[in-house]
Amino acid sequence: MKVILTTLNAKFIHTSLALRWLYVARDISFDVEIQEYTIKDNLDEVAHKLVNANPDIIGISVYIWNQEEAKKLVRMIANLNPQIRILIGGPEVSYEYTDWLDYPIEGVLRGEGEKAFWQACRREKEIDGFVNKEYESAVAYAKVDLKWLETLESPYFLDFDKETQKNRYLYLETSRGCPYRCSYCLSSLDNQVRLFSENYITTQLMHLEEIECKQVKFLDRTFNVKPERALAIAKLIEQLKVNFSFQFEVVLDTMKEEMISFFEQSNKERFRFEVGVQSFNEQTLDAVHRYQNLDILVKNIKRLSQAGCIMHVDLIGGLPYEDLNSFRNSYTKLFACGATEIQVGILKLLKGTSLRLQANLYDFTYETQSPYTVEKTKWLSHQDIMIIEDVYQATEKLYNNGRIRFTLDTCYQYGYPIFDVMADVGNRMRNFKGQPQVLDYFKLLYESLSVFNLMQDEKLRACLNSDYYMNFKQTPKPLFQDEIDKETIKELFKKWVQYKIFDEQTLYNYGKIRLGFYQDKIMYQVLIYDRFQNYPVRYWFNLEGEAQ
């Protein structure tokens, strides 16, 4: 009997660990293969490829990002060959599944499917988590013994992944479940934390030295749930002879001093942290059962950020009791922490979460189809949601990618209302005709910052220049015209060559001089480009031409 395990990933760079766990847990009497696609692939072509492989059973993993495409795919497969048995599973169908029973599927597998899926393939009578029109198991959500999973072939280093793994993320889990009960999160429904053994994790991590990948992403909901164990794993990761980084989600207000100190001294390129802040409104956090010490959280974000750690921090717009002013305060306070990236998201009312069940209580209006994004709340109008969306877009394009980071940080220090700046430039981006280029982003931000008029225009231009020219590998079109007259440039170049600060050929062939902002002063920045298309090397001089 032939079985195909498939899903529609968000992007090619992603892989499905769920399918790989099913694969290594397979019944050896079945002929099993994995076929992965993306949500941007042509569904008609995907359906034909699946059906033309002549499977008896197709298992489809369903998530919030692929649910609508998965529904279409199921109908296409059934139309092409109604004899193929279709089984579905995944987070999107594990808690609310009734609408799926009207589709041409054999059944839904809720929860962990490493055993249940193969039981369903064999059509056993009692299957944890299984449901269809004729049967519903007494156990609603299947779970497996992690010790049993450890006896299986590793799902992380399968032969058929070797060719493409270097261009993709590798997803790894050291635990399942979450100790917290945040009412907006599906993980809160699995409140029992189960841990893979340290020996097993050590074996998997050591094997990473033999492969290449873009990044290892931990699926653990809380990496530091067991402090001593987490620190031991982190120390092992630090010692690995690999050239990729590791990303995991941490609860930073509970992180122990020993672990914080370790990360302060660690290889900063090796680790990447995800920190779910969500809000600084205590009434909001209480309403969604998100309990955290905000003072310690802020202190530790600042501490690790100042140490150079790569940190991705999250805010959610649309939570209960948070109006636009409250969200503005949350964003501003988080911005001040100096994290590497700020993720601004709009609340999604996921199936199965308690917050979705409270939609009427909080006057939530939300999309009826995935991703179920909130469109309005008792505290936020539709226009307010649009403003937060503008802030998200501006944060992504100007701050998170580092494109104009120095300018934004400096303007914040000068008293600019950073949320309102981001909202204004985000609105300008939304109304921009065509796709903005790098120069356009700088001009749009300049227009927005000029509205607030909190910095002398000459300083503001110099500040933007300090970011702008570092974005290019060859001399770009000037951001502002006629900053330094040609005679001044001629005299400065002559002086720097005479005092042997620069090689004459290098300076005249590859050097450019522009105004910039350094040490809170307007200065000259000398940018040395090269013929190898590297980003420029920058040198600072005061307005008298003296090196700084």
C-alpha positions as MATLAB code, in Angstrom:
seq = 'MKVILTTLNAKFIHTSLALRWLYVARDISFDVEIQEYTIKDNLDEVAHKLVNANPDIIGISVYIWNQEEAKKLVRMIANLNPQIRILIGGPEVSYEYTDWLDYPIEGVLRGEGEKAFWQACRREKEIDGFVNKEYESAVAYAKVDLKWLETLESPYFLDFDKETQKNRYLYLETSRGCPYRCSYCLSSLDNQVRLFSENYITTQLMHLEEIECKQVKFLDRTFNVKPERALAIAKLIEQLKVNFSFQFEVVLDTMKEEMISFFEQSNKERFRFEVGVQSFNEQTLDAVHRYQNLDILVKNIKRLSQAGCIMHVDLIGGLPYEDLNSFRNSYTKLFACGATEIQVGILKLLKGTSLRLQANLYDFTYETQSPYTVEKTKWLSHQDIMIIEDVYQATEKLYNNGRIRFTLDTCYQYGYPIFDVMADVGNRMRNFKGQPQVLDYFKLLYESLSVFNLMQDEKLRACLNSDYYMNFKQTPKPLFQDEIDKETIKELFKKWVQYKIFDEQTLYNYGKIRLGFYQDKIMYQVLIYDRFQNYPVRYWFNLEGEAQ';
ca = [
       0.000    0.000    0.000;
       1.432    3.376   -1.036;
       1.150    6.412    1.256;
       2.110    9.993    0.386;
       2.658   12.501    3.203;
       2.259   16.057    2.011;
       1.705   19.659    3.032;
       1.848   23.182    1.619;
       4.620   25.084    3.378;
       4.595   28.868    3.564;
       7.883   29.044    1.621;
      10.402   26.677    0.080;
      12.877   27.526    2.820;
      10.576   25.867    5.373;
      10.273   22.143    5.992;
       7.641   20.125    7.822;
       9.012   18.279   10.843;
       5.546   16.762   11.389;
       5.746   14.851    8.105;
       9.208   13.625    8.935;
       8.094   12.310   12.311;
       5.280   10.451   10.566;
       7.771    9.098    8.067;
      10.206    7.668   10.628;
       7.263    6.214   12.593;
       5.849    4.571    9.461;
       4.509    1.051    9.230;
       7.222   -0.816    7.313;
       4.555   -2.677    5.352;
       3.662    0.592    3.592;
       5.495    2.250    0.715;
       5.848    5.813    2.026;
       7.154    9.056    0.516;
       7.048   12.746    1.372;
       6.047   15.367   -1.177;
       6.273   18.969    0.040;
       4.940   22.006   -1.784;
       4.302   25.668   -0.990;
       1.133   27.724   -0.852;
       2.285   29.575   -3.970;
       2.511   26.417   -6.071;
      -0.164   25.803   -8.685;
      -2.722   23.627   -6.881;
      -3.900   21.934  -10.040;
      -0.329   20.832  -10.775;
       0.149   19.719   -7.166;
      -3.038   17.633   -7.268;
      -2.017   15.951  -10.515;
       1.479   15.159   -9.198;
       0.017   13.574   -6.090;
      -2.590   11.545   -7.953;
      -0.202   10.506  -10.738;
       2.064    8.919   -8.109;
      -0.747    6.346   -7.641;
      -1.062    6.461   -3.853;
      -3.648    4.532   -1.898;
      -3.578    7.105    0.901;
      -2.623   10.776    1.064;
      -1.968   12.381    4.440;
      -2.168   16.181    4.484;
      -0.806   18.362    7.294;
      -2.977   21.461    7.755;
      -1.913   24.766    9.304;
      -3.321   28.254    9.578;
      -1.293   29.416    6.581;
      -2.426   26.631    4.230;
      -5.948   25.753    5.322;
      -7.775   27.384    2.416;
      -5.384   25.888   -0.127;
      -5.627   22.488    1.600;
      -9.418   22.500    1.269;
      -9.128   23.154   -2.444;
      -6.464   20.491   -2.792;
      -8.637   17.869   -1.088;
     -11.488   18.475   -3.533;
      -9.118   18.393   -6.511;
      -7.630   15.064   -5.440;
     -11.068   13.560   -4.866;
     -12.260   14.746   -8.273;
      -9.240   13.242  -10.012;
      -9.420    9.934   -8.150;
     -12.196    9.389   -5.585;
     -10.659    6.034   -4.606;
      -7.705    7.702   -2.861;
      -8.151    7.769    0.891;
      -7.425   11.231    2.330;
      -6.470   11.728    5.977;
      -5.761   15.149    7.485;
      -4.109   16.370   10.659;
      -2.268   19.341   12.087;
      -2.909   22.258   14.465;
      -5.579   23.856   12.282;
      -7.859   20.793   12.450;
      -7.007   19.456   15.910;
      -9.451   21.609   17.875;
     -12.218   22.709   15.495;
     -12.742   20.213   12.707;
     -16.482   19.872   12.040;
     -16.471   21.891    8.801;
     -13.845   19.488    7.421;
     -16.200   16.528    7.763;
     -18.145   17.825    4.761;
     -15.049   17.439    2.591;
     -14.163   14.176    0.809;
     -11.819   12.915    3.507;
     -11.727    9.675    5.454;
     -11.093   11.383    8.757;
      -9.311   13.934   10.914;
      -6.402   13.093   13.220;
      -6.281   15.463   16.189;
      -3.055   15.890   18.090;
       0.191   13.964   17.646;
      -0.098   11.519   14.789;
       3.039    9.368   14.911;
       0.978    6.345   16.010;
      -2.592    7.404   15.238;
      -1.966    8.135   11.558;
      -0.702    4.643   10.836;
      -3.510    3.145   12.877;
      -5.930    5.051   10.656;
      -4.140    3.783    7.547;
      -4.703    0.234    8.840;
      -8.322    1.130    9.692;
      -8.040    0.058   13.290;
     -11.168    0.435   15.386;
      -9.838    2.441   18.339;
      -7.601    5.403   17.440;
      -6.772    8.262   19.818;
      -7.694   11.624   18.333;
      -9.436   10.210   15.265;
     -12.806   11.543   14.140;
     -15.056   11.267   11.091;
     -18.811   11.303   10.497;
     -19.239    7.824   11.972;
     -16.650    7.806   14.760;
     -15.160   10.048   17.407;
     -12.482    8.716   19.735;
     -12.822    9.015   23.478;
      -9.371   10.629   23.545;
      -9.756   13.979   21.864;
      -6.070   14.831   21.428;
      -3.538   12.080   20.772;
      -0.132   12.132   22.453;
       2.843    9.850   22.044;
       5.598    8.763   24.378;
       8.733   10.771   23.592;
      10.890    7.867   24.768;
       9.383    5.813   21.958;
      10.108    8.570   19.436;
      13.740    8.505   20.539;
      14.003    4.884   19.407;
      13.080    5.802   15.832;
      15.329    6.941   13.023;
      16.125   10.634   13.456;
      13.699   12.821   11.461;
      16.341   15.542   11.170;
      18.909   13.860    8.946;
      16.994   11.826    6.379;
      18.786   10.918    3.167;
      16.223   12.573    0.904;
      16.775   15.922    2.661;
      20.544   16.089    2.100;
      20.412   17.752   -1.310;
      18.233   20.714   -0.329;
      18.897   21.040    3.411;
      21.637   23.651    3.021;
      19.067   26.061    1.548;
      16.370   25.455    4.156;
      15.625   25.802    7.851;
      16.010   22.743   10.045;
      13.274   22.542   12.684;
      14.203   20.788   15.925;
      12.281   20.143   19.123;
      13.637   19.301   22.566;
      10.220   19.388   24.221;
       6.496   19.367   23.551;
       3.834   21.345   25.371;
       3.866   24.730   27.067;
       3.675   25.585   30.786;
       1.707   28.776   30.141;
      -1.968   29.372   29.382;
      -2.017   32.452   27.144;
      -5.582   32.536   25.884;
      -4.672   33.591   22.318;
      -2.227   30.723   21.748;
      -2.868   27.135   20.660;
       0.082   25.951   22.729;
      -1.864   26.787   25.882;
      -4.141   23.837   25.111;
      -1.253   21.412   25.659;
      -0.233   22.482   29.144;
       1.899   19.466   30.035;
       5.558   19.948   29.143;
       7.304   16.760   28.038;
      11.047   16.659   27.445;
      13.184   14.643   25.104;
      16.124   13.181   27.030;
      19.383   15.137   27.191;
      21.256   12.213   25.668;
      18.922   12.211   22.679;
      19.223   15.975   22.206;
      22.994   15.813   22.516;
      23.151   13.166   19.798;
      21.004   15.257   17.453;
      23.002   18.421   18.072;
      26.355   16.718   17.549;
      25.116   15.344   14.232;
      24.552   18.926   13.052;
      28.308   19.243   12.541;
      27.942   16.920    9.566;
      25.366   18.959    7.641;
      24.652   22.426    6.300;
      21.433   24.408    6.699;
      20.358   28.041    6.771;
      19.387   28.004   10.436;
      18.180   25.653   13.165;
      14.841   26.731   14.578;
      13.732   25.218   17.868;
      10.008   24.447   18.031;
      10.017   24.472   21.840;
       7.399   26.895   23.117;
       9.693   27.849   26.007;
      13.345   26.920   25.600;
      14.311   27.851   29.167;
      11.445   26.074   30.914;
      14.060   23.906   32.670;
      16.925   26.359   33.377;
      19.810   23.955   34.050;
      18.885   21.763   31.089;
      18.525   24.769   28.778;
      21.902   26.140   29.809;
      23.575   22.786   29.184;
      22.055   22.672   25.693;
      23.109   26.262   24.996;
      26.682   25.528   26.069;
      26.793   22.531   23.748;
      25.473   24.630   20.868;
      28.166   27.225   21.547;
      30.853   24.572   21.046;
      29.485   23.090   17.819;
      31.648   23.439   14.723;
      28.918   24.811   12.455;
      28.435   28.011   10.448;
      24.704   28.552   11.043;
      22.693   30.036   13.910;
      20.107   28.664   16.340;
      16.802   30.351   17.071;
      14.596   29.660   20.053;
      11.796   31.204   22.075;
      12.627   32.231   25.621;
      10.706   33.649   28.581;
      13.119   36.385   29.504;
      11.694   37.537   32.829;
      12.276   34.043   34.279;
      15.729   33.510   32.763;
      18.307   32.761   35.442;
      21.342   34.957   35.997;
      23.752   32.191   35.006;
      22.097   31.833   31.587;
      21.933   35.589   30.993;
      25.631   35.890   31.835;
      26.425   33.026   29.482;
      24.636   34.676   26.567;
      26.319   38.006   27.306;
      29.685   36.304   26.771;
      28.627   33.922   23.988;
      29.162   34.021   20.242;
      26.476   36.545   19.317;
      26.092   35.173   15.786;
      25.330   31.680   17.111;
      22.051   32.487   18.946;
      18.859   34.280   18.017;
      16.146   34.838   20.621;
      12.391   35.216   20.247;
      10.750   37.056   23.147;
       6.983   37.331   23.349;
       6.269   40.640   25.093;
       2.795   41.121   23.521;
       1.847   44.170   25.644;
       2.896   46.377   28.541;
      -0.716   46.915   29.611;
      -1.102   44.875   32.799;
      -4.896   44.694   32.515;
      -4.469   43.326   29.004;
      -1.934   40.721   30.087;
      -4.148   39.645   32.978;
      -7.151   39.230   30.641;
      -5.210   36.827   28.380;
      -3.483   35.003   31.273;
      -0.053   36.208   30.210;
       1.755   36.659   33.495;
       5.197   38.251   33.402;
       7.293   40.625   35.454;
       7.481   43.606   33.118;
      10.254   45.405   34.990;
      12.543   42.357   34.863;
      11.539   41.704   31.260;
      12.534   45.221   30.168;
      15.755   45.039   32.165;
      16.785   41.741   30.576;
      15.869   42.778   27.014;
      18.005   45.887   27.414;
      20.814   43.935   29.014;
      21.053   41.307   26.282;
      20.535   43.891   23.540;
      23.388   46.002   24.884;
      25.549   42.879   24.945;
      24.929   42.499   21.206;
      22.566   39.518   21.344;
      20.218   39.121   18.372;
      16.702   39.520   19.723;
      13.295   39.372   18.029;
      10.586   40.805   20.311;
       6.842   40.588   19.691;
       3.841   42.844   20.251;
       0.225   41.911   19.479;
      -2.280   44.612   18.542;
      -5.943   43.927   19.244;
      -5.757   42.265   22.654;
      -8.472   43.029   25.244;
      -8.370   46.396   27.025;
      -5.661   47.801   24.762;
      -6.742   50.880   22.813;
      -4.537   52.753   20.364;
      -2.941   54.915   23.037;
      -2.126   51.861   25.140;
      -0.596   50.107   22.133;
       1.384   53.259   21.347;
       2.815   53.127   24.877;
       3.663   49.425   24.506;
       5.442   50.013   21.197;
       7.373   53.011   22.507;
       8.496   51.178   25.630;
       9.626   48.173   23.605;
      11.411   50.381   21.055;
      13.416   51.904   23.895;
      14.787   48.461   24.800;
      16.959   48.402   21.668;
      16.144   44.876   20.471;
      17.337   43.784   17.032;
      13.826   43.356   15.619;
      10.330   44.353   16.718;
       7.544   42.157   15.370;
       4.220   44.012   15.323;
       1.323   41.646   14.724;
      -2.441   41.905   14.709;
      -4.264   39.415   16.930;
      -5.482   36.249   15.229;
      -8.353   34.369   16.852;
      -7.134   30.834   16.306;
      -9.503   27.892   16.345;
      -9.633   26.211   19.721;
      -8.258   29.120   21.755;
     -10.230   30.447   24.692;
      -9.916   34.006   23.380;
     -11.822   33.010   20.248;
     -14.597   31.674   22.459;
     -14.695   35.106   24.129;
     -15.094   36.986   20.846;
     -18.557   38.307   21.724;
     -17.422   39.399   25.190;
     -14.786   41.671   23.686;
     -16.755   42.701   20.571;
     -14.163   41.134   18.290;
     -14.818   41.338   14.582;
     -12.442   39.027   12.724;
     -11.886   37.270    9.428;
     -14.015   34.158    9.098;
     -11.298   32.453    7.050;
      -7.690   31.854    8.053;
      -5.663   33.565    9.339;
      -8.667   34.905   11.379;
      -7.118   38.354   11.841;
      -9.020   40.723   14.137;
     -10.542   43.647   12.246;
     -12.089   45.562   15.159;
     -12.425   45.299   18.938;
     -14.237   47.074   21.747;
     -11.131   49.266   22.104;
      -9.827   49.524   18.547;
     -11.711   50.745   15.485;
     -10.987   49.462   12.012;
      -9.008   52.671   11.413;
      -6.948   52.010   14.557;
      -6.121   48.537   13.265;
      -4.986   50.096    9.985;
      -2.667   52.439   11.889;
      -1.081   49.472   13.689;
      -0.714   47.740   10.327;
       1.080   50.834    9.002;
       3.426   50.736   12.000;
       4.111   47.071   11.271;
       5.024   47.784    7.638;
       7.263   50.718    8.536;
       8.991   48.749   11.300;
       9.709   45.879    8.921;
      11.040   48.024    6.072;
      12.946   50.685    8.005;
      13.979   49.175   11.340;
      14.050   45.387   11.383;
      16.188   45.089    8.268;
      18.628   47.630    9.698;
      18.151   49.916    6.710;
      17.542   53.134    8.678;
      18.157   51.913   12.205;
      20.635   54.590   13.299;
      18.342   57.435   12.234;
      15.329   55.999   14.047;
      17.291   55.356   17.233;
      18.758   58.856   17.128;
      15.410   60.515   16.483;
      13.911   58.638   19.411;
      16.681   60.045   21.612;
      15.793   63.512   20.325;
      12.209   63.076   21.510;
      10.395   62.053   18.341;
       7.163   60.149   19.092;
       8.414   56.982   17.450;
       5.040   55.245   17.134;
       3.520   58.270   15.407;
       6.544   58.567   13.122;
       6.166   54.926   12.105;
       2.424   55.325   11.607;
       2.966   58.367    9.398;
       5.686   56.832    7.226;
       3.720   53.561    7.052;
       0.738   55.479    5.730;
       2.949   57.153    3.125;
       4.290   53.731    2.117;
       0.750   52.380    1.743;
      -0.199   55.246   -0.560;
       3.038   55.159   -2.547;
       2.495   54.409   -6.217;
       4.553   51.408   -7.232;
       7.158   49.504   -5.239;
       9.380   51.787   -3.120;
      13.124   51.480   -3.657;
      15.781   52.199   -1.025;
      15.957   55.892   -1.948;
      12.169   56.150   -1.682;
      12.106   54.740    1.859;
      14.609   57.356    2.976;
      12.682   60.177    1.343;
       9.394   59.006    2.847;
      10.937   58.869    6.307;
      12.472   62.309    5.797;
       9.026   63.675    4.937;
       7.529   62.071    8.048;
      10.261   63.243   10.400;
      10.063   66.764    8.986;
       6.415   66.940   10.075;
       7.454   66.756   13.742;
      10.270   69.323   13.392;
      12.194   68.226   16.500;
      15.686   68.266   14.979;
      17.405   70.915   12.881;
      16.980   70.023    9.229;
      20.745   69.961    8.639;
      21.174   67.433   11.468;
      18.264   65.340   10.247;
      19.695   65.149    6.742;
      23.127   64.229    8.089;
      21.539   61.544   10.242;
      19.726   59.996    7.278;
      22.926   60.174    5.232;
      24.690   58.105    7.903;
      22.320   55.228    7.179;
      21.716   55.768    3.487;
      25.192   55.318    2.010;
      25.877   52.154    3.998;
      23.048   50.400    2.114;
      24.924   50.267   -1.196;
      27.921   48.389   -2.599;
      28.658   51.138   -5.093;
      28.102   54.876   -5.057;
      24.336   55.522   -5.120;
      22.375   58.492   -6.301;
      22.735   61.212   -3.615;
      19.968   61.395   -1.032;
      20.326   65.171   -0.756;
      21.950   67.508   -3.308;
      24.836   69.989   -2.999;
      25.870   69.186    0.567;
      29.576   69.839    0.183;
      30.948   72.158   -2.498;
      33.536   70.797   -4.930;
      36.287   73.142   -3.752;
      35.955   71.895   -0.163;
      36.108   68.272   -1.328;
      39.220   69.051   -3.384;
      40.986   70.640   -0.405;
      40.036   67.827    1.970;
      41.206   65.112   -0.414;
      44.496   66.941   -0.911;
      44.986   67.244    2.869;
      44.232   63.562    3.574;
      46.597   62.367    0.868;
      49.329   64.743    2.016;
      49.116   63.473    5.592;
      48.924   59.877    4.281;
      45.549   59.217    5.850;
      44.478   57.668    2.550;
      46.273   56.246   -0.435;
      45.831   58.738   -3.288;
      44.632   56.165   -5.839;
      42.186   54.590   -3.396;
      40.748   57.916   -2.307;
      40.313   59.397   -5.774;
      39.086   56.202   -7.451;
      36.865   54.755   -4.746;
      36.301   57.474   -2.127;
      33.166   59.577   -1.635;
      32.616   62.267    0.969;
      29.200   63.114    2.390;
      27.874   64.812    5.496;
      26.952   62.461    8.304;
      26.018   62.436   11.988;
      28.507   60.988   14.469;
      29.047   61.518   18.213;
      26.022   63.819   18.176;
      27.680   66.158   15.665;
      27.553   66.812   11.941;
      30.756   65.466   10.447;
      32.224   64.285    7.176;
      31.886   60.593    6.414;
      34.370   59.255    3.901;
      33.114   56.113    2.191;
      35.623   53.855    0.470;
      34.018   51.525   -2.046;
      35.906   48.871   -3.996;
      35.797   46.997   -7.277;
      34.677   43.782   -5.538;
      31.192   45.130   -4.761;
      31.614   45.084   -0.991;
      29.770   47.484    1.273;
      31.878   50.618    1.884;
      34.376   51.131    4.685;
      33.557   54.370    6.495;
      35.861   56.903    8.175;
      34.749   59.931   10.217;
      36.281   63.432   10.172;
      35.167   66.632   11.848;
      34.381   69.685    9.736;
      38.013   70.775   10.008;
      39.033   67.548    8.297;
      40.532   65.916   11.381;
      40.101   62.159   11.858;
      37.762   61.109   14.662;
];
